[in-house]
């Protein structure tokens, strides 16, 4: 079953065509990688999938439901979570509060019930806190839960973003360059974390990443973008030996 389907997605900004008729199908339970040089349209594609942009042409389907003109808020509530290429944490909130913010997108209590401290709101707040602590334990940050998010090391901030995205209880998780700024040992830990959360939460993962070692070792399928066009798609072995991919991006076979 295709969790996510893109049909002929084109995105134009003025006279610039950032994406040109891109079609993809992401099957349930897969880790699907998107690679390509800077400016290839990878983050633009993520922004379309999550409702930040409405495509100039084409349609998107999430679990067979068309979401082409759906707001970012409602796409998140459907079960699409993401991290960002440029970390977007609330720096002056605690690590714990950053994760709790992710949960509030799917709670049912209103602003006023929370403000008045009504019983339902109190129960939900307790559950949100418990779930957030479990996610921080999972990503190895529970010991620093009371520290400001912007006091964390860069790699820890990346893992905090993943925990916050998981708080939304997504079925599709988009990771935009999660290994950026990490050293070799941190990248190995990240690969273990991604594989672990995929199994534990029964996730489908869409991954944009420049680290080819990570991509080739973790992804089931990979699509390659170049100047907004999809130039290749297949498993890691097929992609790394594709002549168009080698010429436009890899340079040499891995």
Coordinates of N, CA and C in Angstrom, one line a residue:
X1 N 0.8 -1.2 0.0 CA 0.0 0.0 0.0 C 0.9 1.2 0.0
X2 N 0.6 2.2 -0.9 CA 1.3 3.5 -0.9 C 0.7 4.4 0.2
X3 N 1.6 4.7 1.1 CA 1.2 5.7 2.2 C 1.2 7.1 1.6
X4 N 2.1 7.4 0.7 CA 2.2 8.7 0.1 C 2.4 8.5 -1.4
X5 N 1.6 9.3 -2.2 CA 1.7 9.2 -3.7 C 1.7 10.6 -4.2
X6 N 2.7 10.9 -5.1 CA 2.8 12.2 -5.7 C 2.7 12.0 -7.2
X7 N 1.8 12.8 -7.8 CA 1.5 12.7 -9.2 C 1.8 14.0 -10.0
X8 N 2.9 14.0 -10.7 CA 3.3 15.1 -11.6 C 3.4 16.4 -10.8
X9 N 4.1 16.4 -9.7 CA 4.2 17.6 -8.9 C 5.2 18.6 -9.5
X10 N 4.7 19.8 -9.8 CA 5.5 20.9 -10.3 C 5.3 22.1 -9.4
X11 N 6.5 22.8 -9.1 CA 6.4 23.9 -8.3 C 7.2 25.1 -8.9
X12 N 6.5 26.2 -9.1 CA 7.2 27.3 -9.7 C 7.2 28.5 -8.8
X13 N 8.3 29.2 -8.7 CA 8.4 30.5 -8.0 C 8.8 31.6 -8.9
X14 N 7.8 32.3 -9.3 CA 8.1 33.3 -10.4 C 8.4 32.6 -11.7
X15 N 9.6 32.9 -12.2 CA 10.0 32.2 -13.4 C 10.9 31.0 -13.2
X16 N 11.1 30.6 -11.9 CA 11.9 29.5 -11.6 C 11.1 28.3 -11.3
X17 N 11.4 27.2 -12.0 CA 10.7 25.9 -11.8 C 11.6 25.0 -10.9
X18 N 11.2 25.0 -9.6 CA 11.9 24.3 -8.6 C 11.7 22.8 -8.7
X19 N 10.5 22.4 -9.1 CA 10.2 20.9 -9.3 C 9.5 20.8 -10.6
X20 N 9.8 19.7 -11.3 CA 9.2 19.6 -12.7 C 8.6 18.2 -12.8
X21 N 7.3 18.1 -12.6 CA 6.6 16.8 -12.9 C 7.2 15.6 -12.1
X22 N 7.3 15.8 -10.8 CA 7.9 14.7 -10.0 C 6.8 13.8 -9.5
X23 N 6.9 12.5 -9.8 CA 6.0 11.5 -9.3 C 6.7 10.5 -8.4
X24 N 6.1 10.1 -7.3 CA 6.7 9.1 -6.4 C 5.6 8.3 -5.7
X25 N 5.9 7.1 -5.3 CA 5.1 6.3 -4.4 C 5.9 5.8 -3.3
X26 N 5.5 6.1 -2.1 CA 6.2 5.6 -0.9 C 5.4 4.5 -0.2
X27 N 5.9 3.3 -0.2 CA 5.1 2.2 0.3 C 5.2 2.2 1.9
X28 N 4.1 1.6 2.5 CA 4.1 1.5 4.0 C 5.2 0.7 4.5
X29 N 5.9 1.2 5.5 CA 6.9 0.5 6.2 C 8.3 0.7 5.6
X30 N 8.4 1.4 4.5 CA 9.7 1.6 3.9 C 10.4 2.9 4.5
X31 N 11.7 2.9 4.3 CA 12.5 4.1 4.5 C 12.9 4.5 3.0
X32 N 12.4 5.6 2.6 CA 12.5 6.1 1.2 C 13.4 7.3 1.2
X33 N 14.5 7.3 0.5 CA 15.5 8.4 0.5 C 15.3 9.2 -0.7
X34 N 15.5 10.5 -0.5 CA 15.6 11.5 -1.6 C 16.9 12.2 -1.6
X35 N 17.7 12.0 -2.7 CA 19.0 12.6 -2.7 C 19.1 13.5 -4.0
X36 N 20.2 14.3 -4.0 CA 20.5 15.2 -5.1 C 21.3 16.4 -4.7
X37 N 21.9 17.1 -5.6 CA 22.7 18.2 -5.3 C 21.9 19.4 -4.6
X38 N 22.6 20.3 -4.0 CA 21.9 21.5 -3.5 C 21.2 22.2 -4.6
X39 N 19.9 22.6 -4.2 CA 19.1 23.3 -5.2 C 18.3 22.3 -6.1
X40 N 18.4 21.0 -5.8 CA 17.7 20.1 -6.7 C 16.2 20.1 -6.4
X41 N 15.7 20.6 -5.3 CA 14.3 20.7 -5.0 C 13.8 19.8 -3.9
X42 N 14.7 19.2 -3.1 CA 14.4 18.2 -2.1 C 13.6 18.9 -1.0
X43 N 14.0 20.0 -0.4 CA 13.3 20.6 0.7 C 12.0 21.2 0.2
X44 N 12.0 21.7 -1.1 CA 10.7 22.2 -1.7 C 9.7 21.1 -1.7
X45 N 10.1 19.9 -2.1 CA 9.2 18.7 -2.1 C 8.7 18.4 -0.7
X46 N 9.5 18.5 0.3 CA 9.0 18.3 1.7 C 8.0 19.3 2.1
X47 N 8.3 20.6 1.6 CA 7.3 21.7 2.0 C 6.0 21.5 1.3
X48 N 6.0 20.9 0.1 CA 4.7 20.6 -0.6 C 4.0 19.5 0.2
X49 N 4.7 18.4 0.5 CA 4.1 17.3 1.2 C 3.4 17.7 2.5
X50 N 4.1 18.6 3.2 CA 3.6 19.0 4.5 C 2.7 20.2 4.5
X51 N 2.3 20.7 3.3 CA 1.3 21.7 3.2 C 1.8 23.1 3.3
X52 N 3.1 23.3 3.4 CA 3.6 24.7 3.5 C 3.5 25.4 2.1
X53 N 3.7 24.6 1.0 CA 3.4 25.1 -0.3 C 2.3 24.3 -1.0
X54 N 1.5 25.0 -1.8 CA 0.6 24.3 -2.7 C 1.2 24.2 -4.1
X55 N 1.3 23.0 -4.6 CA 2.0 22.8 -5.9 C 1.3 23.6 -7.0
X56 N 2.1 24.1 -8.0 CA 1.6 24.8 -9.1 C 0.8 23.8 -10.0
X57 N 1.3 22.6 -10.1 CA 0.6 21.5 -10.8 C 0.8 20.2 -10.1
X58 N -0.1 19.3 -10.3 CA 0.0 17.9 -9.8 C -0.8 17.7 -8.5
X59 N -0.9 16.5 -8.0 CA -1.7 16.1 -6.8 C -0.9 15.2 -5.9
X60 N -1.3 15.3 -4.6 CA -0.7 14.5 -3.6 C -1.8 13.7 -2.9
X61 N -1.4 12.4 -2.6 CA -2.4 11.6 -1.9 C -1.7 11.0 -0.6
X62 N -2.4 11.0 0.5 CA -1.9 10.4 1.7 C -2.9 9.3 2.1
X63 N -2.5 8.1 2.1 CA -3.4 7.0 2.3 C -4.6 7.1 1.5
X64 N -4.4 7.3 0.2 CA -5.5 7.4 -0.8 C -6.4 8.6 -0.7
X65 N -6.1 9.5 0.3 CA -6.9 10.7 0.4 C -6.1 11.9 -0.2
X66 N -6.8 12.6 -1.1 CA -6.1 13.7 -1.8 C -5.9 14.9 -0.8
X67 N -4.6 15.3 -0.7 CA -4.3 16.4 0.3 C -3.6 17.6 -0.4
X68 N -3.8 17.7 -1.7 CA -3.1 18.7 -2.5 C -3.4 20.1 -1.9
X69 N -4.6 20.5 -1.5 CA -4.9 21.8 -1.0 C -5.1 21.9 0.5
X70 N -4.6 20.9 1.2 CA -4.9 20.8 2.6 C -3.8 21.6 3.4
X71 N -4.3 22.3 4.5 CA -3.4 23.1 5.2 C -2.3 22.3 6.0
X72 N -1.2 22.9 6.3 CA -0.1 22.3 7.0 C -0.7 21.7 8.4
X73 N -1.5 22.4 9.0 CA -2.0 22.0 10.3 C -2.8 20.7 10.2
X74 N -3.7 20.6 9.2 CA -4.5 19.5 9.0 C -3.7 18.3 8.5
X75 N -2.7 18.5 7.7 CA -1.8 17.4 7.2 C -1.1 16.8 8.4
X76 N -0.7 17.7 9.3 CA 0.0 17.1 10.5 C -1.0 16.3 11.3
X77 N -2.2 16.7 11.4 CA -3.2 16.0 12.2 C -3.6 14.6 11.5
X78 N -3.4 14.6 10.2 CA -3.7 13.3 9.5 C -2.6 12.3 9.8
X79 N -1.4 12.7 10.3 CA -0.4 11.8 10.7 C 0.9 12.0 9.9
X80 N 1.2 13.2 9.5 CA 2.5 13.5 8.8 C 3.3 14.4 9.7
X81 N 4.5 13.9 10.2 CA 5.4 14.6 11.0 C 6.6 14.9 10.3
X82 N 7.4 15.9 10.7 CA 8.7 16.2 10.0 C 9.6 16.9 10.9
X83 N 10.9 16.9 10.5 CA 12.0 17.7 11.0 C 12.4 18.7 9.9
X84 N 13.3 19.6 10.2 CA 13.6 20.6 9.3 C 15.1 20.6 9.0
X85 N 15.5 21.1 7.8 CA 16.9 21.2 7.5 C 17.6 22.2 8.4
X86 N 17.0 23.3 8.7 CA 17.5 24.3 9.6 C 16.7 24.1 10.9
X87 N 17.3 23.7 12.0 CA 16.7 23.3 13.2 C 15.7 24.4 13.7
X88 N 14.5 24.0 14.0 CA 13.4 24.9 14.4 C 12.9 24.5 15.8
X89 N 13.7 24.5 16.8 CA 13.3 24.3 18.1 C 12.9 25.6 18.8
X90 N 12.2 25.5 19.9 CA 11.9 26.7 20.7 C 13.0 26.8 21.7
X91 N 14.0 27.6 21.4 CA 15.3 27.6 22.1 C 15.2 27.9 23.6
X92 N 14.2 28.8 23.9 CA 14.1 29.2 25.3 C 13.0 28.5 26.1
X93 N 12.5 27.4 25.5 CA 11.7 26.4 26.2 C 12.6 25.2 26.6
X94 N 12.2 24.5 27.6 CA 12.9 23.4 28.0 C 12.8 22.3 27.0
X95 N 13.8 21.3 27.1 CA 13.8 20.1 26.2 C 12.4 19.4 26.3
X96 N 11.9 19.2 27.5 CA 10.6 18.6 27.7 C 9.5 19.3 27.1
X97 N 9.5 20.7 27.3 CA 8.4 21.5 26.7 C 8.4 21.4 25.2
X98 N 9.6 21.4 24.6 CA 9.6 21.3 23.1 C 8.9 20.0 22.6
X99 N 9.1 18.9 23.3 CA 8.4 17.7 22.9 C 6.9 17.8 23.2
X100 N 6.5 18.4 24.3 CA 5.1 18.5 24.6 C 4.4 19.4 23.6
X101 N 5.1 20.3 23.0 CA 4.4 21.2 22.0 C 4.0 20.3 20.8
X102 N 4.8 19.3 20.5 CA 4.4 18.4 19.4 C 3.1 17.6 19.7
X103 N 2.9 17.3 21.0 CA 1.7 16.5 21.3 C 0.4 17.4 21.3
X104 N 0.6 18.7 21.5 CA -0.6 19.5 21.6 C -1.3 19.6 20.2
X105 N -0.7 19.3 19.2 CA -1.3 19.3 17.9 C -2.4 18.2 17.7
X106 N -2.4 17.2 18.6 CA -3.4 16.1 18.5 C -4.2 16.0 19.8
X107 N -4.1 16.9 20.7 CA -4.9 16.8 21.9 C -6.3 17.4 21.6
X108 N -7.3 17.1 22.4 CA -8.6 17.6 22.1 C -9.1 18.7 23.0
X109 N -8.3 19.0 24.1 CA -8.7 20.1 25.0 C -8.5 21.4 24.4
X110 N -9.5 22.3 24.6 CA -9.4 23.7 24.1 C -8.5 24.5 24.9
X111 N -8.2 25.7 24.3 CA -7.3 26.7 25.0 C -7.9 27.1 26.4
X112 N -9.3 27.3 26.4 CA -9.9 27.7 27.6 C -10.0 26.6 28.7
X113 N -10.2 25.4 28.3 CA -10.2 24.3 29.2 C -8.8 24.1 29.9
X114 N -7.8 24.3 29.1 CA -6.4 24.3 29.7 C -6.2 25.5 30.6
X115 N -6.7 26.6 30.2 CA -6.5 27.9 31.0 C -7.2 27.7 32.3
X116 N -8.4 27.1 32.3 CA -9.2 27.0 33.5 C -8.8 25.8 34.3
X117 N -7.9 24.9 33.8 CA -7.5 23.7 34.5 C -8.6 22.7 34.7
X118 N -9.5 22.5 33.7 CA -10.6 21.6 33.8 C -10.1 20.2 33.9
X119 N -10.8 19.2 34.5 CA -10.4 17.9 34.7 C -9.9 17.2 33.4
X120 N -10.6 17.3 32.3 CA -10.2 16.7 31.1 C -8.8 17.2 30.6
X121 N -8.6 18.5 30.8 CA -7.4 19.1 30.4 C -6.2 18.6 31.2
X122 N -6.5 18.5 32.5 CA -5.5 18.0 33.5 C -5.1 16.6 33.1
X123 N -6.1 15.7 32.8 CA -5.7 14.4 32.4 C -4.9 14.3 31.2
X124 N -5.3 15.1 30.2 CA -4.5 15.1 28.9 C -3.1 15.6 29.2
X125 N -2.9 16.7 30.0 CA -1.6 17.2 30.3 C -0.7 16.2 31.0
X126 N -1.3 15.4 31.8 CA -0.5 14.3 32.5 C -0.1 13.3 31.5
X127 N -1.0 12.9 30.5 CA -0.6 11.9 29.5 C 0.5 12.5 28.6
X128 N 0.3 13.8 28.2 CA 1.3 14.4 27.3 C 2.7 14.4 28.0
X129 N 2.7 14.7 29.3 CA 4.0 14.7 29.9 C 4.6 13.4 30.0
X130 N 3.8 12.3 30.3 CA 4.3 11.0 30.4 C 4.9 10.5 29.0
X131 N 4.1 10.8 28.0 CA 4.5 10.4 26.6 C 5.8 11.1 26.2
X132 N 5.9 12.4 26.5 CA 7.1 13.2 26.2 C 8.3 12.7 26.9
X133 N 8.2 12.3 28.1 CA 9.3 11.7 28.8 C 9.8 10.4 28.2
X134 N 8.8 9.6 27.8 CA 9.1 8.3 27.1 C 9.9 8.6 25.8
X135 N 9.5 9.6 25.1 CA 10.2 9.9 23.8 C 11.6 10.4 24.1
X136 N 11.8 11.2 25.1 CA 13.1 11.7 25.5 C 14.0 10.6 25.9
X137 N 13.4 9.6 26.6 CA 14.2 8.4 27.0 C 14.7 7.7 25.8
X138 N 13.8 7.6 24.8 CA 14.1 6.9 23.6 C 15.3 7.5 22.8
X139 N 15.3 8.9 22.8 CA 16.4 9.5 22.0 C 17.5 9.9 22.9
X140 N 17.5 9.5 24.2 CA 18.7 9.7 25.0 C 18.8 11.1 25.6
X141 N 17.7 11.8 25.8 CA 17.7 13.1 26.3 C 16.9 13.4 27.6
X142 N 16.5 12.3 28.2 CA 15.6 12.5 29.4 C 16.4 13.2 30.5
X143 N 17.7 12.9 30.6 CA 18.5 13.5 31.7 C 18.6 15.0 31.6
X144 N 18.4 15.6 30.4 CA 18.6 17.0 30.2 C 17.2 17.7 29.9
X145 N 16.1 17.0 30.4 CA 14.8 17.5 30.0 C 14.4 18.9 30.5
X146 N 15.1 19.4 31.6 CA 14.8 20.7 32.1 C 15.7 21.8 31.6
X147 N 16.7 21.4 30.7 CA 17.6 22.4 30.2 C 16.9 23.1 29.0
X148 N 17.4 24.3 28.7 CA 16.9 25.0 27.5 C 17.3 24.3 26.2
X149 N 16.4 24.2 25.2 CA 16.7 23.5 24.0 C 18.0 24.1 23.3
X150 N 18.2 25.4 23.4 CA 19.3 26.0 22.6 C 20.6 25.8 23.4
X151 N 20.6 25.1 24.6 CA 21.9 24.8 25.3 C 22.4 23.5 24.9
X152 N 21.6 22.7 24.1 CA 22.1 21.4 23.7 C 23.1 21.4 22.6
X153 N 23.9 20.4 22.5 CA 24.8 20.2 21.4 C 24.0 20.0 20.1
X154 N 24.6 20.3 19.0 CA 23.9 20.3 17.7 C 23.3 18.9 17.4
X155 N 24.0 17.9 17.7 CA 23.5 16.5 17.4 C 22.3 16.2 18.3
X156 N 22.4 16.7 19.6 CA 21.3 16.5 20.5 C 20.0 17.3 20.1
X157 N 20.2 18.5 19.5 CA 19.1 19.2 19.0 C 18.4 18.5 17.9
X158 N 19.2 17.8 17.0 CA 18.6 17.0 15.9 C 17.8 15.9 16.5
X159 N 18.2 15.2 17.5 CA 17.5 14.2 18.1 C 16.2 14.7 18.8
X160 N 16.3 15.9 19.4 CA 15.2 16.5 20.1 C 14.1 16.8 19.0
X161 N 14.5 17.3 17.8 CA 13.5 17.5 16.8 C 12.8 16.2 16.4
X162 N 13.5 15.1 16.3 CA 12.9 13.8 16.0 C 11.9 13.5 17.1
X163 N 12.2 13.6 18.4 CA 11.3 13.3 19.5 C 10.1 14.2 19.4
X164 N 10.2 15.5 19.1 CA 9.1 16.4 18.9 C 8.2 15.9 17.8
X165 N 8.8 15.5 16.7 CA 8.0 15.0 15.5 C 7.2 13.8 15.9
X166 N 7.8 12.9 16.7 CA 7.2 11.6 17.1 C 6.0 11.9 18.0
X167 N 6.1 13.0 18.8 CA 5.0 13.3 19.7 C 3.7 13.5 19.0
X168 N 3.7 13.8 17.7 CA 2.5 14.0 16.9 C 1.9 12.7 16.6
X169 N 2.6 11.6 16.9 CA 2.1 10.2 16.6 C 1.9 10.0 15.1
X170 N 2.9 10.4 14.3 CA 2.7 10.2 12.8 C 2.8 8.8 12.3
X171 N 2.2 8.6 11.2 CA 2.4 7.3 10.5 C 3.4 7.5 9.4
X172 N 3.6 8.7 8.9 CA 4.7 9.1 8.0 C 5.6 10.2 8.6
X173 N 6.9 9.9 8.6 CA 7.8 10.8 9.2 C 8.8 11.3 8.2
X174 N 8.9 12.6 8.0 CA 9.8 13.2 7.1 C 11.0 13.8 7.8
X175 N 12.2 13.3 7.4 CA 13.4 13.8 8.1 C 14.3 14.5 7.1
X176 N 14.5 15.8 7.3 CA 15.2 16.7 6.4 C 16.6 16.9 6.8
X177 N 17.5 16.1 6.2 CA 19.0 16.2 6.6 C 19.2 16.0 8.1
X178 N 18.8 14.9 8.6 CA 18.9 14.7 10.1 C 20.3 14.5 10.5
X179 N 21.2 14.1 9.6 CA 22.6 13.9 10.0 C 23.5 15.1 9.8
X180 N 22.9 16.2 9.4 CA 23.7 17.4 9.1 C 24.4 17.9 10.4
X181 N 25.7 18.1 10.4 CA 26.5 18.6 11.5 C 26.9 17.6 12.5
X182 N 26.6 16.3 12.2 CA 26.9 15.2 13.1 C 28.3 14.6 12.8
X183 N 29.0 14.1 13.8 CA 30.2 13.4 13.5 C 29.9 12.0 13.2
X184 N 31.0 11.2 12.9 CA 30.8 9.8 12.5 C 30.0 8.9 13.5
X185 N 30.4 9.0 14.8 CA 29.8 8.2 15.8 C 28.3 8.6 16.0
X186 N 28.1 9.9 15.9 CA 26.7 10.4 16.0 C 25.8 9.9 14.9
X187 N 26.4 9.8 13.7 CA 25.7 9.3 12.5 C 25.3 7.9 12.7
X188 N 26.2 7.1 13.2 CA 26.0 5.7 13.5 C 24.8 5.5 14.5
X189 N 24.8 6.3 15.5 CA 23.8 6.3 16.5 C 22.4 6.7 15.9
X190 N 22.5 7.7 15.0 CA 21.3 8.2 14.3 C 20.7 7.1 13.4
X191 N 21.5 6.3 12.7 CA 21.0 5.2 11.9 C 20.3 4.2 12.8
X192 N 20.9 3.9 13.9 CA 20.3 2.9 14.9 C 18.9 3.5 15.4
X193 N 18.9 4.8 15.7 CA 17.7 5.4 16.1 C 16.6 5.4 15.1
X194 N 16.9 5.7 13.8 CA 15.9 5.7 12.8 C 15.4 4.3 12.5
X195 N 16.2 3.3 12.5 CA 15.7 2.0 12.3 C 14.9 1.6 13.5
X196 N 15.3 2.0 14.7 CA 14.6 1.6 15.9 C 13.2 2.2 16.0
X197 N 13.1 3.5 15.7 CA 11.7 4.1 15.7 C 10.8 3.7 14.6
X198 N 11.4 3.3 13.5 CA 10.6 2.8 12.4 C 9.9 1.5 12.8
X199 N 10.6 0.6 13.5 CA 10.1 -0.7 14.0 C 9.1 -0.4 15.1
X200 N 9.5 0.4 16.1 CA 8.7 0.5 17.3 C 7.4 1.2 17.1
X201 N 7.4 2.2 16.2 CA 6.2 3.0 15.9 C 5.5 2.6 14.6
X202 N 6.0 1.6 13.9 CA 5.4 1.2 12.7 C 5.3 2.3 11.7
X203 N 6.5 3.0 11.5 CA 6.5 4.2 10.7 C 6.9 3.9 9.3
X204 N 6.5 4.8 8.4 CA 7.1 5.0 7.1 C 7.9 6.2 7.1
X205 N 9.1 6.2 6.6 CA 10.0 7.3 6.7 C 10.5 7.8 5.3
X206 N 10.4 9.1 5.1 CA 10.9 9.8 3.9 C 12.1 10.6 4.4
X207 N 13.2 10.4 3.8 CA 14.5 10.9 4.2 C 15.2 11.7 3.2
X208 N 15.5 13.0 3.5 CA 16.4 13.7 2.6 C 17.8 13.8 3.3
X209 N 18.9 13.5 2.6 CA 20.1 13.4 3.3 C 21.3 13.5 2.3
X210 N 22.4 14.2 2.7 CA 23.6 14.3 1.8 C 24.6 13.2 2.1
X211 N 24.5 12.6 3.3 CA 25.5 11.6 3.7 C 25.2 10.3 3.0
X212 N 25.9 10.0 2.0 CA 25.6 8.8 1.2 C 25.8 7.5 1.9
X213 N 26.7 7.4 2.9 CA 26.9 6.2 3.6 C 25.6 5.9 4.4
X214 N 25.1 6.9 5.0 CA 23.8 6.7 5.8 C 22.7 6.3 4.8
X215 N 22.5 7.1 3.7 CA 21.5 6.8 2.8 C 21.5 5.4 2.2
X216 N 22.7 5.0 1.8 CA 22.8 3.7 1.1 C 22.7 2.5 2.1
X217 N 22.9 2.8 3.4 CA 22.8 1.7 4.4 C 21.5 1.6 5.1
X218 N 20.6 2.6 4.9 CA 19.4 2.7 5.7 C 18.1 2.6 4.8
X219 N 18.2 3.1 3.6 CA 17.1 3.2 2.7 C 16.7 1.9 2.0
X220 N 15.4 1.7 1.9 CA 14.9 0.6 1.0 C 14.9 1.0 -0.5
X221 N 14.5 2.2 -0.7 CA 14.4 2.8 -2.1 C 14.9 4.2 -2.0
X222 N 15.4 4.7 -3.2 CA 16.0 6.0 -3.3 C 15.5 6.7 -4.6
X223 N 15.1 7.9 -4.5 CA 14.9 8.7 -5.7 C 15.9 9.8 -5.8
X224 N 16.3 10.2 -7.0 CA 17.4 11.2 -7.2 C 16.8 12.3 -8.0
X225 N 16.9 13.6 -7.4 CA 16.4 14.8 -8.0 C 17.6 15.6 -8.6
X226 N 17.5 16.2 -9.7 CA 18.5 17.1 -10.3 C 17.8 18.2 -11.0
X227 N 18.0 19.4 -10.6 CA 17.4 20.6 -11.2 C 15.8 20.4 -11.3
X228 N 15.3 19.8 -10.2 CA 13.8 19.7 -10.0 C 13.2 18.5 -10.7
X229 N 14.0 17.7 -11.4 CA 13.5 16.5 -12.1 C 14.0 15.3 -11.4
X230 N 13.1 14.3 -11.4 CA 13.6 13.0 -11.0 C 14.3 12.3 -12.1
X231 N 15.6 12.0 -11.8 CA 16.4 11.3 -12.9 C 16.7 9.9 -12.6
X232 N 16.3 9.4 -11.4 CA 16.5 7.9 -11.2 C 15.7 7.5 -9.9
X233 N 15.4 6.3 -9.8 CA 14.7 5.7 -8.7 C 15.0 4.2 -8.6
X234 N 15.2 3.7 -7.4 CA 15.5 2.3 -7.3 C 16.1 2.0 -5.9
X235 N 16.5 0.7 -5.7 CA 17.2 0.4 -4.5 C 18.6 0.9 -4.5
X236 N 19.3 0.9 -3.3 CA 20.6 1.5 -3.2 C 21.6 1.0 -4.3
X237 N 21.6 -0.3 -4.5 CA 22.5 -0.9 -5.5 C 22.3 -0.3 -6.9
X238 N 21.0 -0.2 -7.3 CA 20.7 0.3 -8.6 C 21.0 1.8 -8.7
X239 N 20.7 2.6 -7.7 CA 20.9 4.0 -7.8 C 22.4 4.3 -7.8
X240 N 23.2 3.7 -7.0 CA 24.7 4.1 -6.9 C 25.4 3.7 -8.2
X241 N 24.8 2.8 -9.0 CA 25.5 2.4 -10.2 C 24.8 3.0 -11.5
X242 N 23.9 3.9 -11.3 CA 23.2 4.5 -12.4 C 24.1 5.6 -13.0
X243 N 24.3 5.6 -14.2 CA 25.3 6.5 -14.9 C 24.8 8.0 -14.7
X244 N 23.5 8.2 -14.9 CA 23.1 9.6 -14.7 C 23.3 10.2 -13.3
X245 N 23.1 9.3 -12.3 CA 23.3 9.7 -10.9 C 24.8 10.0 -10.7
X246 N 25.6 9.1 -11.2 CA 27.1 9.3 -11.0 C 27.6 10.6 -11.6
X247 N 27.1 10.9 -12.8 CA 27.5 12.1 -13.5 C 27.0 13.4 -12.8
X248 N 25.7 13.3 -12.3 CA 25.1 14.5 -11.8 C 25.4 14.8 -10.4
X249 N 25.7 13.7 -9.6 CA 25.7 13.9 -8.2 C 26.8 13.1 -7.5
X250 N 26.9 11.8 -7.7 CA 27.9 11.0 -6.9 C 29.3 11.2 -7.3
X251 N 29.5 11.4 -8.6 CA 30.9 11.6 -9.1 C 31.6 10.3 -9.4
X252 N 31.6 9.4 -8.4 CA 32.2 8.1 -8.5 C 31.3 7.1 -7.9
X253 N 31.4 5.8 -8.2 CA 30.6 4.8 -7.6 C 31.0 4.7 -6.1
X254 N 30.0 4.5 -5.2 CA 30.3 4.3 -3.8 C 30.8 2.9 -3.5

